[in-house]
Amino acid sequence: MQVAEIISTLGPSRRAEVAVMEMVLTAEAGEADQFDDIASGLQRALPARLAESGLVIDAGTWAEVGERETGIARLAGYVCSIALALQNAAGHDLKFHDFVQDQAPGSDEWRYRFIFQHDDIASGEQAGDLAMRMVSELCPQLHWQPKLNDAGQPLAACIAEFIDACRPFVTPPETLGLMAAARARGIPVLRLEREPYGPLPARFRVAPNGMIMLGHSQYRIILDGLFCINRPGPGFSLMNDRRAMWNLLAELGIQRAIDDASLKPAASPIRVRRTARRLGYPLRIRPQQRDPSCVEGWRVENESDLDALLARPDLGNRSFLVEPDTTGPRLDLLMVGGELLAALQDDRIVDVDARTEAQARRIDQALNCGIVLVRFRSAADNREEKAQSASDWLVTDIDPSPGLATLLQSHPEVLDAAYEGYLNWLYPPGTPCRIPIVSVTGTNGKTTTSTMIARMAHAQSLFVGMARTTGVYFDQELKELGDNSGFHGHCSVFEHPEVELAVLETARGAALHAGFAFDYSDVAICTNVSHDHLGEYGVETVEDMAAVKRSIVERCTGSVVLNGDDPLCLDMLPHLPDRTLYLSTFGSDPDEMRKKAAGKSTSVDPIIHIDTREGEDWLVMDSAEGVTPVIAVNDIPATFNGAARHNISNAMHAVAAAHALGLEWSSIRQALANFEMGFESLPGRLNVHDNGRFHIIMDYAHNADGLQQLVRFTDQYPCKGRRILRFGVSPNASKAACRNAAATVAGHYDHYLCSGVPGHDNDDGIDTTAELRRGLLASGIAESQVEIFSDVSRSVEYPAGLCEPGDLLILVTSNALLAKTWEKILKT
């Protein structure tokens, strides 16, 4: 049994609403017979090994795993539970794990998916590796070899090393609590110190690993721990410089546990000692710049303690404040949302006198940061004396990002109220926190459909953020070039402070491997599902692919738009209750479409279809509200007078999404009437260039379905001479995919250039260019009409040199080469 693949998601995915590691394992036929014995042996041996390693698996999890029906399911449960226990031993708080078993089509090989939660990708991978090592030491017949830790080092040493390395990536409990409360309120949450972002180390940070973004775009709020860093106020100066706190108290006229003389920072050991002797012991030594690792500073009782402290090499060249350390009782007042939430003394909720509460309220109002802990100490030396006079309470600290999890550990109801009250301050009831999201998936047409929707919204004066295969765009302008149809590109849209609508192309690869950057979408589209990208990430059949794309539209809570002419899209209907369902169709009238969908869904309405009116094809919406003619097909430049049939389909999906968003018909019609397939707006989507001698069409037809649409278009494109095609497939394409591509284009062109890397075998040992040639010859194409071509430096020049006046040259190119290819085309 061996690990075939490891998938680590960055956010929620089809597997879970938390980030997970998915370890995909395969086993030989004989190994499966041993799983029951292996699991039983582990059930007996693991408790002692876990205790020896200092790891804890809670009783409920242990019992649940032990009750699983199959040995492999129990084995997966033990491995995942150990991986979680390892991470939790370092301070994480992780619980979720799962198991999935599936079979590769046409084979006896089973795939086993061990799934467990992680909070940091590197830590999660290491935890899985260590868990498998622990299990394999107890069950050598598994033949598992560690890949990420030294097999020659004792397991106990590896675990200790792992815990030390994993601990710096722990998320503060206050951040976890606020994230959970925000999600329960429907407020979007984005981690800013987890991939695709990096850590933000700095001494002035409030809570390392605790930086998050709540809300979308114009409603976004950035938090470092519980401290809101994009709201005005003096709070940051308090977080950065302790002197600012004492100065603020002086300005407010509040009694402080420090006098002005000690406010001067001590930048050298000599000055620290001089100040300490003047003030007298006991003392509290604190870094002048607030440091999350030592918020409380260090208590110093005498000269010996001070010498030991100053001798520590980890303190570096820092300036310190030397403060008197009061020894009386402590009182903590927690202000949330402008009100006193709790007063605590010795971990007890207590009443507080009006004068002390008023001081905390004045501090809270001056800071205006939504949450603040004001810490008091009594100047009195004993508790009885303290109780006699409220004037004895002196302010010793102000914390605009308090450690609530520790402070309120014994008061969970107050902790929940603190998170809720803080969120009410950040987002008062009725305040928006999110923008509408349109998610577009499917095998083909995603980019064009996304762009059409963005243009429609732009025509209605909305500021649109769009992430798609060719880049990230804000208000129609390219911001970042490259494939952004996944987590990274979507995050970029949510970060922009002006975006009012997000249109997100959502590719299956990104959804499978990275997960989702959004909790849910308001409108989702699936354009179609075809045989493409099979054999990747465990997706072996077209039905598997349909399930992946369905997981994307299932995240929609509003309106879903499906291609009604695609049976795999129609099969999604039973999985989409409580949504408004739109269907598009070429071949069926609305009543037929509703009958076709009737057995799969409770209700489908509206239907977008093609209707002939006065001899002209129109896009028409048929719904319970009535029939709405949208626009004549020939009035949409992108359809090339109906020749680009796939763009008619894309337009239908875009119209449905725009209607679901509530856009006006005038905006929808205006955008479609001006929509052209130019390189600047849609690179690689039917880009046409006339050089005065012949026409060149560049297209990103990267699969059989895309090639079929391209063939339909070029068959109708005016051409007086020959039609010459240069095409290829993905380097990882299967033999069947090569043959399908060749069969799709065979007979439609006069000359074929099979492009790729001749003689280069992919992972399956397939020379794709040779397979394309064989496929063309098998389809009846003469050898004289077929060439294998691989000169990347002349990828446009050579095919163009074959052309004569009146010919049509079609260049199918990869997404990565679109810009270079178009640049060369313009020079022909």
Coordinates of C-alpha atoms in Angstrom, one line a residue, residues 96-633:
F96 CA -12.4 16.7 11.4
H97 CA -11.4 13.5 9.6
D98 CA -13.1 11.3 7.0
F99 CA -12.6 8.3 4.7
V100 CA -13.6 7.7 1.1
Q101 CA -13.0 4.6 -1.0
D102 CA -13.4 4.4 -4.8
Q103 CA -12.4 2.2 -7.6
A104 CA -10.5 3.1 -10.8
P105 CA -12.7 2.3 -13.8
G106 CA -11.8 -0.8 -15.7
S107 CA -9.4 -2.1 -13.0
D108 CA -9.2 -4.0 -9.8
E109 CA -7.3 -1.2 -8.1
W110 CA -9.0 0.6 -5.2
R111 CA -8.2 4.1 -4.0
Y112 CA -8.4 4.9 -0.4
R113 CA -8.6 8.6 0.7
F114 CA -7.5 9.4 4.2
I115 CA -8.8 12.8 5.0
F116 CA -8.0 14.9 8.0
Q117 CA -8.1 18.6 9.0
H118 CA -5.0 20.8 9.0
D119 CA -4.2 24.4 10.0
D120 CA -1.0 24.6 8.0
I121 CA -0.1 22.7 4.9
A122 CA 3.5 21.8 5.8
S123 CA 2.4 20.7 9.3
G124 CA -0.4 18.7 8.0
E125 CA 1.8 16.8 5.5
Q126 CA 4.3 16.1 8.2
A127 CA 1.7 14.9 10.6
G128 CA 0.3 12.5 8.1
D129 CA 3.8 11.1 7.4
L130 CA 4.5 10.6 11.1
A131 CA 1.1 9.0 11.7
M132 CA 1.8 6.5 8.9
R133 CA 5.2 5.8 10.4
M134 CA 3.7 5.1 13.9
V135 CA 1.2 2.7 12.4
S136 CA 3.7 1.0 10.1
E137 CA 6.0 0.3 13.1
L138 CA 3.2 -1.5 14.7
C139 CA 2.2 -3.2 11.4
P140 CA 5.3 -3.8 9.3
Q141 CA 3.3 -5.6 6.7
L142 CA 2.0 -2.3 5.4
H143 CA 5.6 -1.5 4.1
W144 CA 5.1 2.3 4.6
Q145 CA 8.3 4.3 4.3
P146 CA 8.4 7.9 5.8
K147 CA 9.0 10.5 3.2
L148 CA 9.2 13.7 5.3
N149 CA 11.1 12.6 8.4
D150 CA 14.3 10.7 9.0
A151 CA 13.6 7.0 9.2
G152 CA 16.8 6.5 11.1
Q153 CA 15.8 8.9 13.9
P154 CA 13.7 7.5 16.8
L155 CA 10.0 8.2 16.4
A156 CA 9.9 10.0 19.8
A157 CA 12.6 12.4 18.6
C158 CA 10.7 13.0 15.3
I159 CA 7.5 13.7 17.2
A160 CA 9.3 16.2 19.5
E161 CA 10.9 17.9 16.6
F162 CA 7.6 18.0 14.8
I163 CA 5.8 19.6 17.7
D164 CA 8.5 22.3 18.1
A165 CA 8.3 23.1 14.3
C166 CA 4.5 23.0 14.2
R167 CA 3.9 25.2 17.3
P168 CA 4.7 28.6 15.6
F169 CA 1.9 28.1 13.2
V170 CA -0.9 27.7 15.8
T171 CA -3.8 30.0 15.3
P172 CA -4.7 32.1 18.4
P173 CA -7.8 30.8 20.1
E174 CA -9.4 34.3 20.0
T175 CA -9.0 34.3 16.2
L176 CA -10.6 30.8 15.9
G177 CA -13.5 31.9 18.2
L178 CA -14.1 35.1 16.2
M179 CA -14.0 33.2 12.9
A180 CA -16.5 30.7 14.1
A181 CA -18.8 33.4 15.4
A182 CA -18.5 35.3 12.1
R183 CA -19.3 32.3 10.0
A184 CA -22.3 31.5 12.1
R185 CA -23.5 35.1 11.3
G186 CA -22.8 34.6 7.6
I187 CA -19.9 37.0 7.6
P188 CA -17.2 35.9 5.1
V189 CA -13.8 35.0 6.6
L190 CA -10.5 34.9 4.8
R191 CA -7.2 33.9 6.5
L192 CA -4.4 36.2 5.6
E193 CA -1.5 34.2 7.0
R194 CA -2.2 30.9 5.3
E195 CA -1.6 30.0 1.7
P196 CA -1.8 31.6 -0.8
Y197 CA -0.6 34.3 1.6
G198 CA 2.5 34.1 3.7
P199 CA 3.2 34.8 7.4
L200 CA 3.6 38.4 8.5
P201 CA 6.3 38.3 11.2
A202 CA 7.0 41.5 13.0
R203 CA 7.5 42.5 16.7
F204 CA 4.6 44.9 16.6
R205 CA 2.2 42.2 15.5
V206 CA -0.7 41.7 17.9
A207 CA -1.4 38.0 17.3
P208 CA 1.0 36.1 15.0
N209 CA -1.0 33.7 12.7
G210 CA -4.1 35.8 13.7
M211 CA -4.5 38.1 10.8
I212 CA -7.9 37.7 9.0
M213 CA -10.2 39.6 6.7
L214 CA -13.9 39.7 7.4
G215 CA -16.3 40.7 4.7
H216 CA -15.8 41.3 1.0
S217 CA -14.2 44.2 -0.9
Q218 CA -15.9 47.5 0.1
Y219 CA -17.2 45.9 3.3
R220 CA -13.9 44.3 4.3
I221 CA -12.4 44.6 7.8
I222 CA -8.8 43.5 8.6
L223 CA -8.1 42.2 12.0
D224 CA -4.8 41.3 13.7
G225 CA -6.1 39.1 16.5
L226 CA -9.0 41.1 17.8
F227 CA -7.5 44.4 16.9
C228 CA -9.2 46.1 13.9
I229 CA -6.3 47.7 11.9
N230 CA -8.4 49.5 9.3
R231 CA -10.6 51.6 11.6
P232 CA -9.4 55.0 12.7
G233 CA -8.3 55.5 16.3
P234 CA -5.3 55.7 18.6
G235 CA -5.3 52.0 19.3
F236 CA -2.4 51.0 17.1
S237 CA -0.1 53.4 18.9
L238 CA -1.0 51.6 22.1
M239 CA -0.2 48.3 20.5
N240 CA 3.1 49.6 19.2
D241 CA 4.4 51.8 22.0
R242 CA 3.6 51.3 25.7
R243 CA 4.4 54.9 26.5
A244 CA 1.4 55.9 24.3
M245 CA -0.8 54.1 26.8
W246 CA 0.5 56.0 29.8
N247 CA 0.3 59.3 27.9
L248 CA -3.3 58.6 26.9
L249 CA -4.2 58.0 30.6
A250 CA -2.6 61.2 31.6
E251 CA -4.6 63.1 28.9
L252 CA -7.8 61.5 30.2
G253 CA -6.9 62.4 33.8
I254 CA -7.1 58.8 34.9
Q255 CA -5.1 57.6 37.9
R256 CA -2.2 55.5 36.8
A257 CA 0.0 53.0 38.5
I258 CA 3.1 54.8 37.2
D259 CA 4.5 58.3 37.5
D260 CA 5.9 60.5 34.8
A261 CA 9.5 60.0 35.7
S262 CA 9.5 56.3 34.7
L263 CA 8.1 57.0 31.2
K264 CA 11.5 57.6 29.8
P265 CA 12.6 54.4 27.9
A266 CA 15.7 52.6 29.1
A267 CA 17.7 51.6 26.0
S268 CA 20.7 50.1 27.9
P269 CA 21.3 47.9 30.9
I270 CA 22.8 50.8 32.8
R271 CA 19.7 52.9 32.4
V272 CA 17.5 50.0 33.3
R273 CA 19.4 49.5 36.6
R274 CA 19.4 53.3 37.3
T275 CA 15.7 53.5 36.9
A276 CA 15.1 50.3 38.9
R277 CA 17.1 51.7 41.8
R278 CA 15.2 55.0 41.8
L279 CA 11.8 53.3 41.8
G280 CA 12.6 50.4 44.1
Y281 CA 11.6 46.8 44.0
P282 CA 9.4 44.9 43.1
L283 CA 9.3 46.1 39.4
R284 CA 7.8 45.1 36.1
I285 CA 10.1 45.3 33.1
R286 CA 8.3 45.5 29.8
P287 CA 9.5 46.0 26.2
Q288 CA 8.7 49.6 25.1
Q289 CA 7.3 48.1 21.8
R290 CA 4.5 45.7 22.7
D291 CA 5.5 42.1 22.0
P292 CA 2.9 39.4 21.9
S293 CA 5.4 36.9 23.3
C294 CA 5.7 38.8 26.5
V295 CA 2.7 41.0 27.0
E296 CA 3.0 40.9 30.8
G297 CA 6.7 41.6 30.8
W298 CA 8.9 40.3 33.6
R299 CA 8.5 40.7 37.3
V300 CA 11.8 41.6 39.0
E301 CA 12.1 41.4 42.8
N302 CA 15.7 42.3 43.4
E303 CA 19.1 43.1 41.8
S304 CA 19.8 39.4 41.1
D305 CA 16.6 39.0 39.2
L306 CA 17.4 42.1 37.1
D307 CA 20.9 40.9 36.3
A308 CA 19.6 37.5 35.2
L309 CA 17.0 39.2 33.0
L310 CA 19.5 41.6 31.3
A311 CA 21.8 38.7 30.6
R312 CA 19.3 36.9 28.4
P313 CA 20.5 36.9 24.8
D314 CA 17.0 36.6 23.3
L315 CA 16.0 40.2 24.5
G316 CA 18.3 41.8 21.9
N317 CA 18.8 45.5 21.6
R318 CA 15.4 46.6 22.8
S319 CA 14.3 49.6 24.8
F320 CA 12.4 48.9 28.0
L321 CA 10.0 50.6 30.3
V322 CA 10.6 50.1 34.0
E323 CA 7.4 50.2 36.0
P324 CA 6.5 49.7 39.6
D325 CA 4.8 46.4 40.2
T326 CA 1.7 46.7 42.4
T327 CA 1.0 43.7 44.5
G328 CA -2.6 44.3 45.4
P329 CA -5.7 42.5 43.9
R330 CA -6.3 42.8 40.2
L331 CA -9.6 43.8 38.6
D332 CA -10.3 43.3 34.8
L333 CA -13.0 45.3 33.0
L334 CA -13.9 44.0 29.6
M335 CA -15.6 46.6 27.4
V336 CA -17.2 45.3 24.2
G337 CA -19.1 47.5 21.7
G338 CA -19.1 50.5 24.0
E339 CA -20.6 48.7 27.0
L340 CA -19.2 46.9 30.0
L341 CA -19.5 43.2 29.3
A342 CA -17.9 41.8 32.4
A343 CA -15.8 42.7 35.5
L344 CA -13.6 39.9 36.7
Q345 CA -11.6 39.4 39.9
D346 CA -9.8 36.1 40.7
D347 CA -11.7 34.5 37.7
R348 CA -15.0 35.5 39.3
I349 CA -17.6 37.8 37.7
V350 CA -18.0 40.7 40.2
D351 CA -19.9 44.0 40.5
V352 CA -17.8 47.1 40.0
D353 CA -18.2 50.6 41.5
A354 CA -19.5 53.4 39.2
R355 CA -16.3 55.4 39.4
T356 CA -14.1 52.5 38.2
E357 CA -16.5 51.6 35.4
A358 CA -16.6 55.3 34.3
Q359 CA -12.8 55.2 34.0
A360 CA -13.0 52.1 31.8
R361 CA -15.8 53.7 29.7
R362 CA -13.7 56.8 29.1
I363 CA -10.8 54.8 28.0
D364 CA -13.0 52.7 25.7
Q365 CA -14.5 55.8 24.1
A366 CA -11.1 57.4 23.5
L367 CA -9.8 54.2 21.8
N368 CA -13.0 53.4 19.8
C369 CA -11.7 50.0 18.9
G370 CA -14.8 47.9 19.7
I371 CA -13.1 45.7 22.4
V372 CA -10.7 46.6 25.2
L373 CA -9.6 45.1 28.4
V374 CA -8.8 47.7 31.1
R375 CA -6.7 46.2 33.9
F376 CA -6.6 47.7 37.4
R377 CA -4.6 46.9 40.5
S378 CA -5.4 48.0 44.0
A379 CA -2.8 50.2 45.7
A380 CA -3.9 48.6 48.9
D381 CA -1.9 45.6 50.2
N382 CA -4.8 43.5 51.4
R383 CA -8.2 42.6 50.1
E384 CA -10.2 44.0 53.1
E385 CA -8.6 47.4 52.8
K386 CA -9.1 47.4 49.0
A387 CA -12.8 46.9 49.4
Q388 CA -13.2 50.0 51.4
S389 CA -12.3 52.5 48.8
A390 CA -12.8 52.6 45.0
S391 CA -10.2 55.3 44.7
D392 CA -7.5 52.7 45.4
W393 CA -8.0 51.1 41.9
L394 CA -5.1 52.2 39.5
V395 CA -4.9 51.4 35.8
T396 CA -2.0 49.2 35.0
D397 CA -2.7 48.1 31.5
I398 CA -4.9 48.6 28.4
D399 CA -5.3 45.7 25.9
P400 CA -7.2 46.4 22.7
S401 CA -6.8 42.7 21.7
P402 CA -7.2 40.8 24.9
G403 CA -6.7 37.0 25.3
L404 CA -10.4 36.2 25.7
A405 CA -9.9 32.4 25.6
T406 CA -7.8 32.5 28.7
L407 CA -9.6 35.4 30.4
L408 CA -13.0 33.9 30.0
Q409 CA -12.1 30.2 30.1
S410 CA -14.5 29.6 33.1
H411 CA -17.3 31.7 31.5
P412 CA -18.1 30.3 28.1
E413 CA -21.4 32.2 27.9
V414 CA -19.5 35.5 28.4
L415 CA -17.0 34.5 25.8
D416 CA -19.7 33.9 23.2
A417 CA -21.3 37.2 24.1
A418 CA -17.9 38.9 23.7
Y419 CA -17.5 37.6 20.1
E420 CA -21.1 38.5 19.3
G421 CA -20.9 42.0 20.7
Y422 CA -17.6 42.7 18.9
L423 CA -19.1 41.5 15.6
N424 CA -22.1 43.8 16.2
W425 CA -19.7 46.6 16.6
L426 CA -17.8 45.8 13.5
Y427 CA -21.0 45.1 11.5
P428 CA -24.0 46.7 13.2
P429 CA -27.3 44.8 12.5
G430 CA -28.4 45.6 8.9
T431 CA -24.9 46.5 7.8
P432 CA -23.8 44.6 4.6
C433 CA -20.7 42.5 4.8
R434 CA -20.6 40.7 1.5
I435 CA -21.0 41.4 -2.3
P436 CA -22.9 39.2 -4.7
I437 CA -20.8 36.4 -6.2
V438 CA -21.3 34.7 -9.5
S439 CA -19.4 31.4 -9.9
V440 CA -19.0 30.0 -13.4
T441 CA -17.9 26.4 -14.0
G442 CA -18.1 23.9 -16.8
T443 CA -15.8 22.2 -19.3
N444 CA -16.0 25.0 -21.9
G445 CA -17.3 28.5 -22.2
K446 CA -16.4 29.7 -18.6
T447 CA -14.2 32.6 -19.6
T448 CA -16.6 34.0 -22.3
T449 CA -19.6 33.6 -20.1
S450 CA -17.9 35.2 -17.2
T451 CA -16.8 38.2 -19.4
M452 CA -20.3 38.6 -20.8
I453 CA -21.8 38.8 -17.2
A454 CA -19.1 41.3 -16.2
R455 CA -19.9 43.5 -19.2
M456 CA -23.6 43.4 -18.4
A457 CA -23.0 44.5 -14.8
H458 CA -20.5 47.2 -16.0
A459 CA -23.2 48.5 -18.4
Q460 CA -25.3 49.1 -15.2
S461 CA -22.5 51.1 -13.7
L462 CA -21.4 48.4 -11.2
F463 CA -17.7 48.1 -10.3
V464 CA -17.0 44.4 -11.2
G465 CA -14.1 42.3 -10.1
M466 CA -13.6 39.3 -12.4
A467 CA -11.1 36.4 -11.9
R468 CA -10.8 34.1 -14.9
T469 CA -8.3 31.8 -16.8
T470 CA -6.6 34.8 -18.4
G471 CA -6.2 37.1 -15.4
V472 CA -7.9 39.3 -12.7
Y473 CA -9.8 42.3 -14.0
F474 CA -11.2 45.3 -12.1
D475 CA -13.7 47.5 -13.9
Q476 CA -12.7 46.0 -17.2
E477 CA -9.0 46.6 -16.7
L478 CA -6.4 43.8 -16.4
K479 CA -4.7 43.8 -13.0
E480 CA -2.9 40.4 -12.9
L481 CA -2.1 38.2 -15.9
G482 CA -2.3 34.4 -15.8
D483 CA -4.6 31.7 -14.7
N484 CA -6.7 33.1 -11.8
S485 CA -9.7 30.8 -12.0
G486 CA -9.1 29.5 -8.5
F487 CA -8.4 30.4 -4.9
H488 CA -5.7 33.0 -5.5
G489 CA -7.6 35.0 -8.1
H490 CA -10.8 34.9 -6.1
C491 CA -9.0 36.2 -3.1
S492 CA -7.7 39.1 -5.2
V493 CA -11.2 40.1 -6.1
F494 CA -12.4 40.0 -2.5
E495 CA -9.5 42.2 -1.4
H496 CA -10.2 45.1 -3.7
P497 CA -12.0 47.9 -1.8
E498 CA -14.2 49.1 -4.6
V499 CA -15.7 45.8 -6.1
E500 CA -19.5 45.6 -6.0
L501 CA -19.9 42.3 -7.8
A502 CA -17.6 39.3 -8.1
V503 CA -17.6 37.2 -11.2
L504 CA -15.5 34.2 -10.6
E505 CA -14.5 31.6 -13.2
T506 CA -14.2 28.5 -11.0
A507 CA -12.1 25.7 -12.6
R508 CA -12.4 22.1 -11.5
G509 CA -8.6 21.8 -10.9
A510 CA -8.5 24.7 -8.4
A511 CA -11.7 23.5 -6.7
L512 CA -10.3 20.0 -6.3
H513 CA -6.8 20.9 -5.2
A514 CA -7.2 24.2 -3.4
G515 CA -10.9 24.4 -2.4
F516 CA -12.9 27.5 -2.3
A517 CA -12.2 31.1 -1.3
F518 CA -15.9 31.8 -0.8
D519 CA -18.4 30.3 1.5
Y520 CA -21.2 30.4 -1.0
S521 CA -22.2 32.1 -4.2
D522 CA -25.4 33.9 -5.1
V523 CA -25.5 32.7 -8.7
A524 CA -23.8 29.6 -10.1
I525 CA -23.5 28.4 -13.7
C526 CA -22.4 25.1 -15.2
T527 CA -22.0 25.5 -18.9
N528 CA -21.5 21.8 -19.7
V529 CA -19.6 18.6 -18.7
S530 CA -17.4 16.6 -21.2
H531 CA -14.5 14.2 -21.3
D532 CA -11.6 16.5 -20.3
H533 CA -8.9 16.4 -17.7
L534 CA -9.9 12.9 -16.7
G535 CA -7.3 10.9 -14.8
E536 CA -6.3 13.9 -12.7
Y537 CA -6.9 14.3 -8.9
G538 CA -8.8 11.0 -8.9
V539 CA -11.4 12.1 -11.4
E540 CA -11.5 9.1 -13.8
T541 CA -14.9 9.2 -15.5
V542 CA -17.1 11.9 -16.9
E543 CA -19.5 11.1 -14.1
D544 CA -16.8 11.9 -11.6
M545 CA -16.2 15.2 -13.4
A546 CA -19.9 16.0 -13.2
A547 CA -19.8 15.4 -9.5
V548 CA -16.9 17.8 -9.1
K549 CA -18.7 20.5 -11.0
R550 CA -21.9 19.8 -9.1
S551 CA -20.0 20.5 -5.9
I552 CA -19.3 24.0 -7.2
V553 CA -22.9 24.8 -8.1
E554 CA -24.1 23.2 -4.8
R555 CA -22.2 26.0 -3.0
C556 CA -24.8 28.4 -4.5
T557 CA -27.6 29.4 -2.2
G558 CA -29.5 31.5 -4.8
S559 CA -30.0 30.8 -8.5
V560 CA -28.4 28.1 -10.5
V561 CA -28.1 28.2 -14.3
L562 CA -27.6 24.8 -16.1
N563 CA -27.2 23.7 -19.7
G564 CA -30.5 21.9 -20.3
D565 CA -29.1 20.2 -23.4
D566 CA -26.4 18.4 -21.4
P567 CA -27.7 15.3 -19.6
L568 CA -25.0 15.5 -17.0
C569 CA -26.1 19.0 -16.1
L570 CA -29.7 17.9 -15.9
D571 CA -28.6 15.1 -13.5
M572 CA -27.6 17.8 -11.1
L573 CA -31.1 19.0 -10.6
P574 CA -32.1 16.6 -7.8
H575 CA -29.1 17.8 -5.7
L576 CA -30.2 21.5 -5.9
P577 CA -33.3 21.9 -3.7
D578 CA -34.4 25.4 -2.6
R579 CA -32.7 27.2 -5.5
T580 CA -34.1 29.1 -8.4
L581 CA -33.3 26.9 -11.4
Y582 CA -32.6 28.3 -14.9
L583 CA -32.2 26.0 -17.9
S584 CA -30.8 27.0 -21.3
T585 CA -31.6 25.0 -24.5
F586 CA -31.1 25.0 -28.2
G587 CA -33.2 22.1 -29.2
S588 CA -36.3 22.1 -26.9
D589 CA -39.1 24.5 -26.5
P590 CA -39.8 25.6 -22.9
D591 CA -42.6 23.1 -22.2
E592 CA -40.5 20.2 -23.5
M593 CA -37.6 21.4 -21.3
R594 CA -39.8 21.5 -18.2
K595 CA -41.1 18.0 -18.9
K596 CA -37.5 16.7 -19.3
A597 CA -36.6 18.3 -16.0
A598 CA -39.9 17.4 -14.2
G599 CA -38.7 14.1 -12.8
K600 CA -35.4 15.5 -11.5
S601 CA -36.6 18.7 -9.7
T602 CA -39.6 20.2 -8.0
S603 CA -39.6 23.3 -10.3
V604 CA -37.6 24.7 -13.1
D605 CA -38.2 28.3 -14.2
P606 CA -37.2 30.3 -16.2
I607 CA -36.1 28.7 -19.5
I608 CA -33.7 30.5 -21.9
H609 CA -34.1 29.3 -25.4
I610 CA -33.9 30.2 -29.1
D611 CA -37.0 31.3 -30.9
T612 CA -37.5 32.4 -34.5
R613 CA -39.3 35.7 -34.9
E614 CA -39.9 37.1 -38.3
G615 CA -37.4 34.8 -39.8
E616 CA -34.6 35.7 -37.3
D617 CA -33.3 33.7 -34.3
W618 CA -33.7 35.4 -30.9
L619 CA -32.6 34.7 -27.4
V620 CA -35.9 34.5 -25.4
M621 CA -36.6 34.0 -21.7
D622 CA -39.8 32.1 -20.9
S623 CA -40.8 32.3 -17.2
A624 CA -43.9 32.5 -15.0
E625 CA -43.6 36.2 -15.4
G626 CA -44.1 35.9 -19.2
V627 CA -42.1 35.7 -22.4
T628 CA -39.3 38.2 -22.8
P629 CA -37.5 38.6 -26.2
V630 CA -33.9 39.5 -25.2
I631 CA -31.9 40.1 -28.4
A632 CA -31.5 38.8 -31.9
V633 CA -28.6 36.4 -32.3

